[in-house]
Short mmCIF file of C-alpha atoms in Angstrom, two decimals:
data_model
loop_
_atom_site.label_atom_id
_atom_site.label_comp_id
_atom_site.label_asym_id
_atom_site.label_seq_id
_atom_site.Cartn_x
_atom_site.Cartn_y
_atom_site.Cartn_z
CA UNK A 4 320.89 -67.26 -58.99
CA UNK A 5 321.58 -64.22 -61.13
CA UNK A 6 320.91 -60.67 -59.96
CA UNK A 7 319.24 -58.63 -62.66
CA UNK A 8 317.58 -55.25 -63.13
CA UNK A 9 313.95 -54.42 -63.94
CA UNK A 10 313.05 -52.13 -66.82
CA UNK A 11 310.66 -50.49 -64.33
CA UNK A 12 313.64 -48.72 -62.74
CA UNK A 13 313.65 -46.36 -65.73
CA UNK A 14 309.94 -45.55 -65.83
CA UNK A 15 308.57 -43.51 -67.61
CA UNK A 16 311.15 -44.43 -70.24
CA UNK A 17 309.46 -46.65 -72.81
CA UNK A 18 309.91 -50.37 -72.10
CA UNK A 19 311.88 -51.38 -75.20
CA UNK A 20 314.14 -48.35 -74.79
CA UNK A 21 314.80 -49.23 -71.17
CA UNK A 22 315.58 -52.80 -72.22
CA UNK A 23 317.97 -51.50 -74.88
CA UNK A 24 319.71 -49.31 -72.28
CA UNK A 25 320.21 -52.35 -70.06
CA UNK A 26 321.55 -54.27 -73.04
CA UNK A 27 324.00 -51.45 -73.77
CA UNK A 28 325.19 -51.59 -70.15
CA UNK A 29 325.93 -55.31 -70.44
CA UNK A 30 323.13 -56.50 -68.15
CA UNK A 31 322.48 -60.21 -68.71
CA UNK A 32 319.31 -60.76 -66.63
CA UNK A 33 316.28 -58.48 -66.59
CA UNK A 34 312.66 -58.25 -65.61
CA UNK A 35 310.35 -56.77 -68.22
CA UNK A 36 307.64 -54.46 -66.90
CA UNK A 37 305.10 -53.75 -69.63
CA UNK A 38 303.35 -50.39 -69.37
CA UNK A 39 300.38 -50.23 -71.76
CA UNK A 40 298.13 -52.28 -74.05
CA UNK A 41 300.09 -51.50 -77.22
CA UNK A 42 303.04 -53.31 -75.68
CA UNK A 43 301.01 -56.53 -75.79
CA UNK A 44 300.83 -56.38 -79.59
CA UNK A 45 302.81 -58.97 -81.55
CA UNK A 46 304.94 -56.33 -83.25
CA UNK A 47 306.08 -55.01 -79.87
CA UNK A 48 306.80 -58.52 -78.60
CA UNK A 49 309.02 -59.03 -81.65
CA UNK A 50 310.79 -55.77 -80.90
CA UNK A 51 311.53 -56.95 -77.36
CA UNK A 52 312.68 -60.34 -78.64
CA UNK A 53 315.11 -58.67 -81.02
CA UNK A 54 316.70 -56.74 -78.15
CA UNK A 55 316.97 -59.84 -75.95
CA UNK A 56 318.38 -62.07 -78.68
CA UNK A 57 320.90 -59.53 -79.98
CA UNK A 58 322.58 -59.38 -76.57
CA UNK A 59 321.92 -62.90 -75.27
CA UNK A 60 319.88 -61.38 -72.44
CA UNK A 61 317.51 -63.43 -70.32
CA UNK A 62 314.20 -62.12 -68.97
CA UNK A 63 313.50 -63.71 -65.58
CA UNK A 64 309.95 -62.38 -65.16
CA UNK A 65 307.19 -60.37 -66.76
CA UNK A 66 305.30 -57.76 -64.75
CA UNK A 67 301.83 -56.80 -66.08
CA UNK A 68 300.74 -53.17 -66.23
CA UNK A 69 297.23 -54.35 -65.26
CA UNK A 70 298.29 -55.30 -61.71
CA UNK A 71 296.10 -52.50 -60.37
CA UNK A 72 293.09 -54.00 -62.18
CA UNK A 73 293.41 -57.52 -60.79
CA UNK A 74 290.79 -56.89 -58.12
CA UNK A 75 288.42 -55.71 -60.88
CA UNK A 76 288.97 -58.86 -62.95
CA UNK A 77 289.65 -61.59 -60.41
CA UNK A 78 287.89 -60.55 -57.20
CA UNK A 79 284.51 -59.59 -58.56
CA UNK A 80 280.98 -61.02 -58.47
CA UNK A 81 280.54 -59.96 -62.11
CA UNK A 82 281.25 -63.13 -64.07
CA UNK A 83 282.15 -61.51 -67.37
CA UNK A 84 285.11 -59.77 -65.80
CA UNK A 85 286.81 -63.06 -65.00
CA UNK A 86 286.57 -64.19 -68.63
CA UNK A 87 287.85 -60.85 -69.89
CA UNK A 88 290.71 -60.93 -67.39
CA UNK A 89 291.68 -64.42 -68.49
CA UNK A 90 291.70 -63.26 -72.10
CA UNK A 91 294.11 -60.42 -71.27
CA UNK A 92 296.36 -62.60 -69.13
CA UNK A 93 296.54 -65.28 -71.80
CA UNK A 94 298.19 -62.61 -73.93
CA UNK A 95 300.77 -61.98 -71.19
CA UNK A 96 301.44 -65.72 -71.07
CA UNK A 97 301.85 -65.82 -74.84
CA UNK A 98 304.37 -62.98 -74.64
CA UNK A 99 306.25 -65.04 -72.08
CA UNK A 100 306.25 -68.08 -74.34
CA UNK A 101 307.61 -66.06 -77.27
CA UNK A 102 310.30 -64.36 -75.17
CA UNK A 103 311.19 -67.40 -73.05
CA UNK A 104 310.11 -65.72 -69.80
CA UNK A 105 309.46 -68.31 -67.05
CA UNK A 106 307.15 -66.38 -64.70
CA UNK A 107 304.52 -63.66 -64.35
CA UNK A 108 304.07 -61.44 -61.28
CA UNK A 109 300.57 -61.15 -59.75
CA UNK A 110 299.40 -58.61 -57.15
CA UNK A 111 295.87 -59.89 -56.55
CA UNK A 112 293.01 -58.62 -54.42
CA UNK A 113 293.05 -55.32 -52.52
CA UNK A 114 292.91 -55.57 -48.73
CA UNK A 115 289.67 -53.62 -48.31
CA UNK A 116 287.46 -55.58 -50.71
CA UNK A 117 284.75 -57.89 -49.29
CA UNK A 118 285.34 -60.57 -51.94
CA UNK A 119 285.97 -63.91 -50.16
CA UNK A 120 289.67 -64.59 -50.13
CA UNK A 121 289.18 -68.32 -50.70
CA UNK A 122 287.33 -67.60 -53.95
CA UNK A 123 290.08 -65.22 -54.99
CA UNK A 124 292.57 -68.04 -54.38
CA UNK A 125 290.44 -70.30 -56.58
CA UNK A 126 290.70 -67.71 -59.35
CA UNK A 127 294.45 -67.58 -58.78
CA UNK A 128 294.57 -71.35 -59.32
CA UNK A 129 292.61 -70.92 -62.55
CA UNK A 130 295.17 -68.36 -63.72
CA UNK A 131 298.00 -70.62 -62.57
CA UNK A 132 296.64 -73.58 -64.54
CA UNK A 133 296.19 -71.36 -67.58
CA UNK A 134 299.76 -70.06 -67.27
CA UNK A 135 301.06 -73.63 -67.16
CA UNK A 136 299.58 -74.22 -70.62
CA UNK A 137 302.19 -71.73 -71.83
CA UNK A 138 305.03 -73.07 -69.67
CA UNK A 139 304.76 -70.13 -67.25
CA UNK A 140 304.82 -69.98 -63.45
CA UNK A 141 302.16 -67.62 -62.07
CA UNK A 142 303.56 -65.97 -58.93
CA UNK A 143 301.81 -64.10 -56.12
CA UNK A 144 303.66 -61.01 -54.87
CA UNK A 145 303.35 -59.42 -51.43
CA UNK A 146 302.09 -55.88 -52.09
CA UNK A 147 301.24 -53.46 -49.31
CA UNK A 148 297.81 -52.47 -50.64
CA UNK A 149 296.83 -56.09 -51.33
CA UNK A 150 295.78 -58.92 -49.04
CA UNK A 151 298.92 -60.94 -49.66
CA UNK A 152 300.95 -58.03 -48.36
CA UNK A 153 300.36 -59.62 -44.94
CA UNK A 154 301.85 -62.94 -43.79
CA UNK A 155 298.52 -64.24 -42.51
CA UNK A 156 297.02 -64.04 -46.00
CA UNK A 157 300.10 -65.70 -47.49
CA UNK A 158 299.58 -68.61 -45.09
CA UNK A 159 295.87 -68.75 -45.91
CA UNK A 160 296.69 -68.78 -49.61
CA UNK A 161 298.96 -71.77 -49.12
CA UNK A 162 296.14 -73.55 -47.31
CA UNK A 163 293.40 -72.66 -49.82
CA UNK A 164 295.53 -73.65 -52.83
CA UNK A 165 296.87 -76.86 -51.31
CA UNK A 166 300.30 -75.19 -51.49
CA UNK A 167 300.03 -74.96 -55.28
CA UNK A 168 301.49 -71.47 -55.27
CA UNK A 169 304.67 -69.56 -56.04
CA UNK A 170 305.62 -66.27 -54.44
CA UNK A 171 307.46 -63.11 -55.38
CA UNK A 172 309.05 -61.63 -52.28
CA UNK A 173 309.32 -57.84 -52.54
CA UNK A 174 311.27 -56.39 -49.63
CA UNK A 175 310.16 -52.77 -50.13
CA UNK A 176 306.54 -53.89 -50.06
CA UNK A 177 307.20 -55.89 -46.89
CA UNK A 178 308.73 -52.79 -45.28
CA UNK A 179 305.84 -50.57 -46.35
CA UNK A 180 303.34 -53.04 -44.91
CA UNK A 181 305.05 -52.79 -41.50
CA UNK A 182 305.92 -56.50 -41.65
CA UNK A 183 309.20 -57.93 -40.40
CA UNK A 184 311.23 -59.56 -43.18
CA UNK A 185 311.62 -62.71 -41.10
CA UNK A 186 307.81 -63.00 -40.85
CA UNK A 187 307.33 -62.87 -44.60
CA UNK A 188 310.23 -65.23 -45.22
CA UNK A 189 308.69 -67.70 -42.80
CA UNK A 190 305.23 -67.43 -44.39
CA UNK A 191 306.61 -67.94 -47.91
CA UNK A 192 309.30 -70.48 -47.01
CA UNK A 193 309.91 -73.09 -49.67
CA UNK A 194 307.74 -71.34 -52.26
CA UNK A 195 309.70 -68.19 -53.17
CA UNK A 196 310.31 -68.19 -56.93
CA UNK A 197 311.47 -64.60 -57.47
CA UNK A 198 312.72 -61.65 -55.40
CA UNK A 199 312.35 -57.90 -55.89
CA UNK A 200 315.28 -56.37 -54.06
CA UNK A 201 315.87 -52.85 -52.77
CA UNK A 202 317.45 -51.20 -49.77
CA UNK A 203 316.35 -48.35 -47.52
CA UNK A 204 317.66 -45.27 -45.74
CA UNK A 205 316.06 -42.79 -43.35
CA UNK A 206 315.31 -40.54 -46.30
CA UNK A 207 314.11 -43.11 -48.85
CA UNK A 208 312.54 -46.54 -48.33
CA UNK A 209 313.52 -47.80 -51.79
CA UNK A 210 317.20 -47.41 -52.71
CA UNK A 211 319.84 -49.46 -54.50
CA UNK A 212 320.95 -52.61 -52.64
CA UNK A 213 324.01 -51.96 -50.52
CA UNK A 214 323.21 -48.29 -49.88
CA UNK A 215 321.18 -48.69 -46.70
CA UNK A 216 320.18 -50.83 -43.76
CA UNK A 217 319.21 -54.18 -45.29
CA UNK A 218 321.41 -56.99 -43.98
CA UNK A 219 322.05 -58.82 -47.24
CA UNK A 220 324.11 -61.80 -46.03
CA UNK A 221 321.59 -63.11 -43.46
CA UNK A 222 318.75 -62.44 -45.90
CA UNK A 223 320.43 -64.45 -48.64
CA UNK A 224 321.26 -67.29 -46.25
CA UNK A 225 317.60 -67.51 -45.25
CA UNK A 226 316.61 -67.59 -48.91
CA UNK A 227 319.03 -70.46 -49.46
CA UNK A 228 317.74 -72.34 -46.41
CA UNK A 229 314.25 -72.13 -47.89
CA UNK A 230 315.43 -73.71 -51.15
CA UNK A 231 315.30 -70.53 -53.22
CA UNK A 232 316.40 -71.22 -56.80
CA UNK A 233 315.05 -68.19 -58.67
CA UNK A 234 316.51 -64.81 -59.56
CA UNK A 235 316.91 -61.58 -57.62
CA UNK A 236 315.82 -58.48 -59.49
CA UNK A 237 316.68 -54.93 -58.48
CA UNK A 238 313.37 -53.07 -58.75
CA UNK A 239 313.50 -49.39 -57.82
CA UNK A 240 311.73 -46.15 -58.55
CA UNK A 241 313.68 -43.56 -60.52
CA UNK A 242 314.20 -41.55 -57.33
CA UNK A 243 315.96 -44.51 -55.69
CA UNK A 244 319.23 -44.42 -57.65
CA UNK A 245 321.48 -41.91 -59.35
CA UNK A 246 322.79 -43.68 -62.45
CA UNK A 247 323.07 -46.91 -64.42
CA UNK A 248 326.52 -47.36 -62.90
CA UNK A 249 324.98 -47.45 -59.42
CA UNK A 250 322.59 -50.20 -60.49
CA UNK A 251 325.41 -52.19 -62.10
CA UNK A 252 327.53 -51.89 -58.96
CA UNK A 253 324.62 -53.05 -56.81
CA UNK A 254 323.95 -56.06 -59.05
CA UNK A 255 327.61 -57.07 -59.00
CA UNK A 256 327.72 -56.75 -55.22
CA UNK A 257 324.55 -58.83 -54.80
CA UNK A 258 325.94 -61.59 -57.03
CA UNK A 259 329.19 -61.66 -55.05
CA UNK A 260 327.53 -61.71 -51.62
CA UNK A 261 324.96 -64.33 -52.63
CA UNK A 262 327.63 -66.61 -54.08
CA UNK A 263 329.54 -66.42 -50.79
CA UNK A 264 326.55 -67.26 -48.56
CA UNK A 265 326.84 -70.95 -47.84
CA UNK A 266 324.35 -72.74 -45.59
CA UNK A 267 325.58 -75.40 -43.21
CA UNK A 268 323.35 -78.41 -42.60
CA UNK A 269 321.60 -78.68 -39.23
CA UNK A 270 322.11 -74.99 -38.53
CA UNK A 271 318.91 -74.15 -36.64
CA UNK A 272 320.74 -72.06 -34.07
CA UNK A 273 322.60 -70.22 -36.82
CA UNK A 274 319.33 -69.65 -38.65
CA UNK A 275 317.72 -68.12 -35.55
CA UNK A 276 320.68 -65.76 -35.24
CA UNK A 277 320.48 -64.80 -38.93
CA UNK A 278 316.76 -64.09 -38.64
CA UNK A 279 317.35 -61.83 -35.65
CA UNK A 280 319.58 -59.66 -37.86
CA UNK A 281 316.65 -59.03 -40.20
CA UNK A 282 314.49 -57.33 -37.57
#
């Protein structure tokens, strides 16, 4: 596991500039959050590749700017939208192939839509199969405004897909949905491929890890117990941190704590205790 930083932390700074700033700070692992259609053009992909290669950086995930349109494309009765959505997402997958990015983050269907969730899961599987053609893992994130922001939908998704699913666990989204972290961990157990990490205080529900109330050690032990083998990415809003140095300190702390979290075999009682600390 390597703790990295998302370019989204610096929004509205342009994506390649944010990536260059992370390179200049010595960050080795990043998540790239694209922000507009022009950033899907080949020339822009080459610009991003140049930044990554010059510093030996690794991009752990790609986050589409069309997340808010996924209901429009993939939870609609209008057939042409699905084909158009696939065409756009194939371009994301091609960007991943060029840049060596192993996974794409997916938000999915809004909670309030009447589109049958099983059919939405079938469309997710279509996207997942398409992503595999490019060597990419297509990962469902828990997002408060979307159906998979709730553990019951996560469990249904595992059932409807025959467990052919990968998840992105976002702890700020879990908090905003009013869901206990242990509930979401349990629902996603064994299938978490990527983590969006943040902390929280009474004043701000999305701050740099280590600045608030999130119990990192028990959280990381539970991730390990579930077989987590992905990366942890610090993903904040610009109001959630004060400087690049604060992000770097958080990433270093996360790497140190995670490396020190061993998991003993047959530790069910210990696991129950750890989970209680996450409430």
